[in-house]
Tab-separated table of C-alpha atoms in Angstrom:
chain	number	residue	atom	x	y	z
A	1	MET	CA	20.342	18.592	-17.768
A	2	ASP	CA	20.699	16.207	-20.725
A	3	PHE	CA	17.985	13.909	-22.053
A	4	GLY	CA	19.494	10.798	-20.439
A	5	GLN	CA	19.397	12.399	-17.001
A	6	LEU	CA	15.808	13.512	-17.578
A	7	MET	CA	14.836	9.942	-18.534
A	8	GLN	CA	16.581	8.638	-15.427
A	9	PHE	CA	14.504	10.961	-13.257
A	10	VAL	CA	11.323	9.767	-14.984
A	11	ILE	CA	12.180	6.067	-14.563
A	12	THR	CA	13.222	6.524	-10.938
A	13	GLY	CA	10.123	8.600	-10.205
A	14	LEU	CA	7.803	6.019	-11.767
A	15	THR	CA	9.496	3.230	-9.802
A	16	ILE	CA	9.102	5.085	-6.504
A	17	GLY	CA	5.593	6.130	-7.488
A	18	SER	CA	4.641	2.517	-8.235
A	19	ILE	CA	5.723	1.561	-4.718
A	20	TYR	CA	3.542	4.320	-3.255
A	21	GLY	CA	0.688	3.299	-5.555
A	22	LEU	CA	0.860	-0.325	-4.360
A	23	ILE	CA	0.546	0.804	-0.757
A	24	ALA	CA	-2.226	3.285	-1.566
A	25	ILE	CA	-4.302	0.533	-3.243
A	26	GLY	CA	-4.431	-1.314	0.083
A	27	PHE	CA	-5.557	1.820	1.900
A	28	VAL	CA	-8.375	2.354	-0.612
A	29	ALA	CA	-9.494	-1.297	-0.419
A	30	VAL	CA	-10.229	-0.916	3.306
A	31	TYR	CA	-11.523	2.649	3.158
A	32	ASN	CA	-14.014	1.812	0.410
A	33	VAL	CA	-15.650	-0.879	2.550
A	34	THR	CA	-15.255	0.327	6.140
A	35	GLY	CA	-14.799	4.088	5.844
A	36	VAL	CA	-11.791	3.792	8.164
A	37	LEU	CA	-8.267	4.945	7.298
A	38	ASN	CA	-6.182	2.000	8.481
A	39	PHE	CA	-2.846	3.447	9.612
A	40	ALA	CA	-1.563	-0.062	10.357
A	41	HIS	CA	-1.633	-0.899	6.644
A	42	GLY	CA	2.031	-0.018	6.103
A	43	GLU	CA	2.973	-2.600	8.727
A	44	PHE	CA	1.404	-5.328	6.576
A	45	ALA	CA	4.056	-4.560	3.954
A	46	MET	CA	6.741	-4.965	6.616
A	47	VAL	CA	5.293	-8.245	7.899
A	48	GLY	CA	4.950	-9.680	4.403
A	49	ALA	CA	8.475	-8.718	3.365
A	50	LEU	CA	10.256	-9.900	6.522
A	51	THR	CA	8.185	-13.106	6.764
A	52	SER	CA	9.086	-13.946	3.189
A	53	ILE	CA	12.786	-13.360	3.904
A	54	SER	CA	12.591	-15.554	7.018
A	55	LEU	CA	10.960	-18.360	5.045
A	56	ILE	CA	13.665	-18.127	2.390
A	57	HIS	CA	16.355	-18.257	5.077
A	58	ALA	CA	14.583	-21.327	6.509
A	59	GLY	CA	15.184	-23.097	3.208
A	60	LEU	CA	11.921	-22.594	1.309
A	61	PRO	CA	12.213	-21.633	-2.352
A	62	LEU	CA	11.120	-18.164	-3.433
A	63	PHE	CA	7.993	-19.383	-5.256
A	64	LEU	CA	6.730	-21.022	-2.050
A	65	SER	CA	7.856	-18.446	0.494
A	66	ILE	CA	6.061	-15.568	-1.248
A	67	PRO	CA	2.507	-17.031	-1.278
A	68	LEU	CA	3.009	-18.416	2.220
A	69	ALA	CA	4.110	-15.005	3.517
A	70	ILE	CA	1.108	-13.381	1.825
A	71	ALA	CA	-1.229	-15.943	3.415
A	72	ILE	CA	0.290	-15.402	6.876
A	73	THR	CA	-0.043	-11.628	6.548
A	74	ALA	CA	-3.616	-11.910	5.284
A	75	PHE	CA	-4.476	-14.118	8.261
A	76	LEU	CA	-2.914	-11.501	10.561
A	77	GLY	CA	-5.037	-8.794	8.954
A	78	GLY	CA	-8.211	-10.795	9.500
A	79	MET	CA	-7.319	-11.536	13.106
A	80	ILE	CA	-6.594	-7.877	13.804
A	81	GLU	CA	-9.975	-6.818	12.443
A	82	LYS	CA	-11.802	-9.542	14.370
A	83	THR	CA	-10.084	-8.957	17.714
A	84	THR	CA	-9.570	-5.193	17.839
A	85	LEU	CA	-11.865	-3.352	15.421
A	86	SER	CA	-14.938	-5.534	15.033
A	87	PRO	CA	-15.833	-5.438	18.777
A	88	VAL	CA	-15.894	-1.623	18.654
A	89	ARG	CA	-17.320	-1.243	15.169
A	90	ASN	CA	-19.916	1.288	16.346
A	91	ALA	CA	-17.312	3.614	17.848
A	92	SER	CA	-16.525	6.918	16.170
A	93	VAL	CA	-14.252	7.010	13.136
A	94	VAL	CA	-11.673	8.982	15.130
A	95	THR	CA	-11.603	6.250	17.780
A	96	LEU	CA	-11.109	3.554	15.149
A	97	ILE	CA	-8.308	5.513	13.486
A	98	ILE	CA	-6.568	5.913	16.853
A	99	ILE	CA	-6.874	2.143	17.333
A	100	THR	CA	-5.181	1.535	13.970
A	101	LEU	CA	-2.389	3.933	15.005
A	102	GLY	CA	-1.883	1.923	18.181
A	103	LEU	CA	-1.893	-1.309	16.200
A	104	SER	CA	0.754	0.130	13.914
A	105	ILE	CA	3.036	0.842	16.872
A	106	ILE	CA	2.451	-2.614	18.364
A	107	ILE	CA	3.117	-4.465	15.098
A	108	ARG	CA	6.264	-2.387	14.511
A	109	GLY	CA	7.486	-3.211	18.013
A	110	LEU	CA	6.865	-6.911	17.455
A	111	GLY	CA	8.733	-6.626	14.166
A	112	TYR	CA	11.730	-5.183	15.997
A	113	ILE	CA	11.654	-8.048	18.515
A	114	LEU	CA	11.332	-10.732	15.837
A	115	TRP	CA	13.660	-9.418	13.121
A	116	GLY	CA	15.893	-6.859	14.827
A	117	ALA	CA	16.920	-3.419	13.621
A	118	TYR	CA	19.241	-4.359	10.755
A	119	PRO	CA	17.980	-4.270	7.149
A	120	LEU	CA	17.366	-7.642	5.521
A	121	SER	CA	17.677	-8.158	1.785
A	122	MET	CA	16.104	-10.435	-0.790
A	123	ASP	CA	17.457	-11.512	-4.169
A	124	PRO	CA	15.755	-10.031	-7.250
A	125	PHE	CA	12.996	-12.136	-8.792
A	126	SER	CA	14.868	-12.393	-12.094
A	127	ASN	CA	18.142	-11.463	-13.748
A	128	ASN	CA	19.195	-8.079	-12.358
A	129	GLU	CA	21.213	-6.965	-15.368
A	130	PRO	CA	20.416	-3.239	-15.878
A	131	ILE	CA	18.482	-2.255	-18.989
A	132	HIS	CA	19.627	0.906	-20.776
A	133	ILE	CA	16.887	3.136	-22.218
A	134	TRP	CA	17.862	6.396	-23.957
A	135	GLY	CA	20.773	6.965	-21.628
A	136	ALA	CA	18.884	5.957	-18.474
A	137	VAL	CA	19.186	2.743	-16.470
A	138	LEU	CA	16.241	0.536	-15.514
A	139	ILE	CA	16.711	-2.416	-13.188
A	140	PRO	CA	14.494	-5.458	-13.937
A	141	GLN	CA	13.046	-5.515	-10.404
A	142	SER	CA	11.452	-2.131	-11.156
A	143	MET	CA	9.556	-3.837	-13.981
A	144	TRP	CA	8.287	-6.386	-11.452
A	145	VAL	CA	6.990	-3.481	-9.354
A	146	PHE	CA	5.257	-1.898	-12.395
A	147	ALA	CA	3.749	-5.235	-13.444
A	148	THR	CA	2.537	-6.063	-9.936
A	149	MET	CA	0.821	-2.710	-9.629
A	150	ILE	CA	-0.930	-3.111	-12.998
A	151	VAL	CA	-2.018	-6.691	-12.224
A	152	LEU	CA	-3.375	-5.687	-8.802
A	153	LEU	CA	-5.209	-2.694	-10.233
A	154	GLY	CA	-6.750	-4.810	-13.009
A	155	GLY	CA	-7.605	-7.659	-10.662
A	156	LEU	CA	-9.335	-5.378	-8.180
A	157	TYR	CA	-11.262	-3.669	-10.983
A	158	VAL	CA	-12.544	-7.025	-12.215
A	159	PHE	CA	-13.310	-8.112	-8.649
A	160	PHE	CA	-15.325	-5.016	-7.752
A	161	GLU	CA	-17.010	-4.519	-11.123
A	162	LYS	CA	-17.539	-8.025	-12.513
A	163	THR	CA	-18.147	-10.362	-9.567
A	164	VAL	CA	-21.131	-10.874	-7.275
A	165	PHE	CA	-18.920	-10.668	-4.188
A	166	GLY	CA	-17.458	-7.380	-5.342
A	167	ALA	CA	-20.957	-6.068	-5.988
A	168	ALA	CA	-21.876	-7.017	-2.405
A	169	LEU	CA	-18.929	-5.013	-1.112
A	170	LYS	CA	-19.984	-2.016	-3.188
A	171	ALA	CA	-23.526	-2.384	-1.875
A	172	CYS	CA	-22.176	-2.078	1.671
A	173	VAL	CA	-20.453	1.138	0.695
A	174	VAL	CA	-23.576	2.635	-0.859
A	175	ASN	CA	-26.048	1.700	1.894
A	176	ARG	CA	-25.175	-0.573	4.805
A	177	LYS	CA	-28.724	-1.028	6.084
A	178	ALA	CA	-30.097	-1.857	2.654
A	179	ALA	CA	-27.271	-4.365	2.132
A	180	GLU	CA	-28.141	-6.070	5.419
A	181	LEU	CA	-31.817	-6.243	4.425
A	182	MET	CA	-30.709	-7.969	1.226
A	183	GLY	CA	-29.019	-10.664	3.315
A	184	ILE	CA	-25.438	-9.416	2.975
A	185	ASN	CA	-23.287	-10.078	6.047
A	186	THR	CA	-21.580	-6.707	6.425
A	187	LYS	CA	-19.470	-7.843	9.399
A	188	SER	CA	-17.869	-10.618	7.379
A	189	LEU	CA	-17.212	-8.252	4.505
A	190	SER	CA	-15.455	-5.829	6.837
A	191	THR	CA	-13.160	-8.665	7.943
A	192	PHE	CA	-12.638	-9.683	4.331
A	193	SER	CA	-11.620	-6.138	3.412
A	194	PHE	CA	-8.843	-6.267	6.023
A	195	ILE	CA	-7.724	-9.696	4.798
A	196	MET	CA	-7.582	-8.383	1.242
A	197	SER	CA	-5.794	-5.199	2.309
A	198	ALA	CA	-3.208	-7.153	4.331
A	199	ALA	CA	-2.546	-9.459	1.374
A	200	ILE	CA	-2.096	-6.461	-0.930
A	201	GLY	CA	0.270	-4.868	1.595
A	202	ALA	CA	2.286	-8.079	1.794
A	203	VAL	CA	2.572	-8.252	-1.983
A	204	ALA	CA	3.767	-4.647	-2.063
A	205	GLY	CA	6.346	-5.212	0.669
A	206	ILE	CA	7.706	-8.361	-0.954
A	207	VAL	CA	8.015	-6.999	-4.472
A	208	ILE	CA	9.891	-3.839	-3.387
A	209	THR	CA	12.270	-5.551	-0.946
A	210	PRO	CA	14.879	-6.537	-3.590
A	211	ILE	CA	15.145	-2.782	-4.334
A	212	THR	CA	14.891	-1.202	-0.886
A	213	SER	CA	15.665	-4.059	1.583
A	214	ALA	CA	13.286	-4.595	4.513
A	215	THR	CA	13.381	-3.285	8.070
A	216	TYR	CA	11.030	-3.428	11.020
A	217	ASP	CA	10.130	0.270	10.582
A	218	MET	CA	9.652	0.331	6.800
A	219	GLY	CA	5.873	0.304	7.260
A	220	LEU	CA	5.834	3.758	8.861
A	221	PHE	CA	7.452	5.453	5.866
A	222	LEU	CA	5.474	3.456	3.311
A	223	GLY	CA	2.221	4.018	5.159
A	224	LEU	CA	2.645	7.779	5.301
A	225	LYS	CA	3.539	8.012	1.615
A	226	GLY	CA	0.647	5.694	0.773
A	227	VAL	CA	-1.760	8.007	2.588
A	228	VAL	CA	-0.437	11.005	0.653
A	229	ALA	CA	-0.862	9.097	-2.634
A	230	MET	CA	-4.366	8.028	-1.633
A	231	VAL	CA	-5.425	11.587	-0.750
A	232	LEU	CA	-3.756	12.963	-3.862
A	233	GLY	CA	-5.582	10.589	-6.196
A	234	GLY	CA	-8.919	10.368	-4.438
A	235	MET	CA	-9.860	8.687	-1.200
A	236	ASN	CA	-12.031	5.994	-2.782
A	237	SER	CA	-10.524	5.559	-6.223
A	238	LEU	CA	-8.187	2.663	-6.992
A	239	THR	CA	-7.075	4.279	-10.232
A	240	GLY	CA	-6.684	7.599	-8.452
A	241	ALA	CA	-4.508	5.974	-5.789
A	242	VAL	CA	-2.173	4.597	-8.456
A	243	LEU	CA	-2.031	7.906	-10.305
A	244	GLY	CA	-1.497	9.726	-7.010
A	245	GLY	CA	1.417	7.436	-6.213
A	246	LEU	CA	3.002	7.978	-9.619
A	247	VAL	CA	2.601	11.767	-9.410
A	248	LEU	CA	4.055	11.788	-5.894
A	249	GLY	CA	7.012	9.657	-6.946
A	250	LEU	CA	7.773	11.907	-9.911
A	251	LEU	CA	7.474	15.073	-7.803
A	252	GLU	CA	9.838	13.694	-5.167
A	253	THR	CA	12.383	12.551	-7.733
A	254	PHE	CA	12.446	15.805	-9.672
A	255	ALA	CA	12.540	17.811	-6.430
A	256	GLY	CA	15.485	15.711	-5.298
A	257	GLY	CA	17.224	16.185	-8.651
A	258	TYR	CA	16.616	19.896	-9.093
A	259	VAL	CA	16.647	21.049	-5.463
A	260	SER	CA	17.875	18.525	-2.891
A	261	THR	CA	16.929	15.036	-1.742
A	262	ALA	CA	16.745	16.489	1.766
A	263	TYR	CA	13.505	18.254	0.774
A	264	SER	CA	11.735	15.378	-1.004
A	265	ASP	CA	9.859	14.189	2.100
A	266	ALA	CA	9.003	17.756	3.067
A	267	ILE	CA	7.497	18.268	-0.389
A	268	SER	CA	5.343	15.145	0.014
A	269	PHE	CA	3.836	16.316	3.250
A	270	ALA	CA	3.476	19.882	2.009
A	271	ILE	CA	1.374	18.445	-0.825
A	272	LEU	CA	-0.724	16.551	1.719
A	273	ILE	CA	-1.336	19.692	3.785
A	274	LEU	CA	-2.302	21.706	0.713
A	275	LEU	CA	-4.680	18.974	-0.421
A	276	LEU	CA	-6.321	18.770	2.980
A	277	PHE	CA	-6.892	22.522	2.819
A	278	PHE	CA	-8.053	22.926	-0.769
A	279	ALA	CA	-9.147	19.454	-2.019
A	280	PRO	CA	-9.701	17.133	0.957
A	281	ASN	CA	-11.499	14.554	-1.210
A	282	GLY	CA	-8.561	14.192	-3.561
A	283	LEU	CA	-8.118	15.308	-7.131
A	284	LEU	CA	-9.946	12.513	-8.943
A	285	ALA	CA	-12.801	11.379	-6.728
A	286	LYS	CA	-15.273	12.350	-4.088
A	287	ALA	CA	-15.109	10.600	-0.742
A	288	SER	CA	-17.883	8.055	-0.386
A	289	GLY	CA	-16.455	5.426	1.943
A	290	LYS	CA	-18.962	4.384	4.589
A	291	ARG	CA	-18.519	2.169	7.571
A	292	VAL	CA	-19.863	-1.361	7.647
């Protein structure tokens, strides 16, 4: 293998890993506040991507269709939490996870009815002329994916660490009862966490669509890989989720290059099984998500 091919594997792996990292960030945002693993999160990426494409086809420019699609998806996330999870908030975690699995199937089915089974594409956000780096090729849309992931990671860090609202969310995670005694409305914050997670999922789905296209079932694949990235990096760590996504993307790419692309998915889930056996809290953090 020459150096150019090695660089191509690295660039491709980081691109795929950034996609996984974007999805994993949304998982962590909900888990950190509610303690629930929301298996419907991948569907938010599907809804955001396909809604944005529909708005573009309806005649709206890209710069308007994207924020509108994000807002619609965020509203959907809030409605889902209010109508399906909030009424049973005191149920067991297993029950809530099963509910999110059911929601995932329902949203995917609605996606099939609304948008059909054929992939839909979106034009790149900028000039798509390939960039050559040491014998490897980088498409500009991949840079949009990298940049979006970094901006989201930085924005969420500032939100959780530097704002009063973020501090309130962290207080819910540490001690729900104490937060309520301090006047914090934990129910509203749980809804907000789903709104935020849905918006993040929509952003992820939209920014990757020019590379992968969008289908009604894209959320299933993205959701599963996002969970693996989340577990790999640490269940409650935003930075760990991003690093987990990047590591997973690189492992899949190199496995596909050196062994076979047929085994890349199997490797991902083998990693997940090994982690659940030997490091269930992830490699970079200890689980501390608590339900509110």
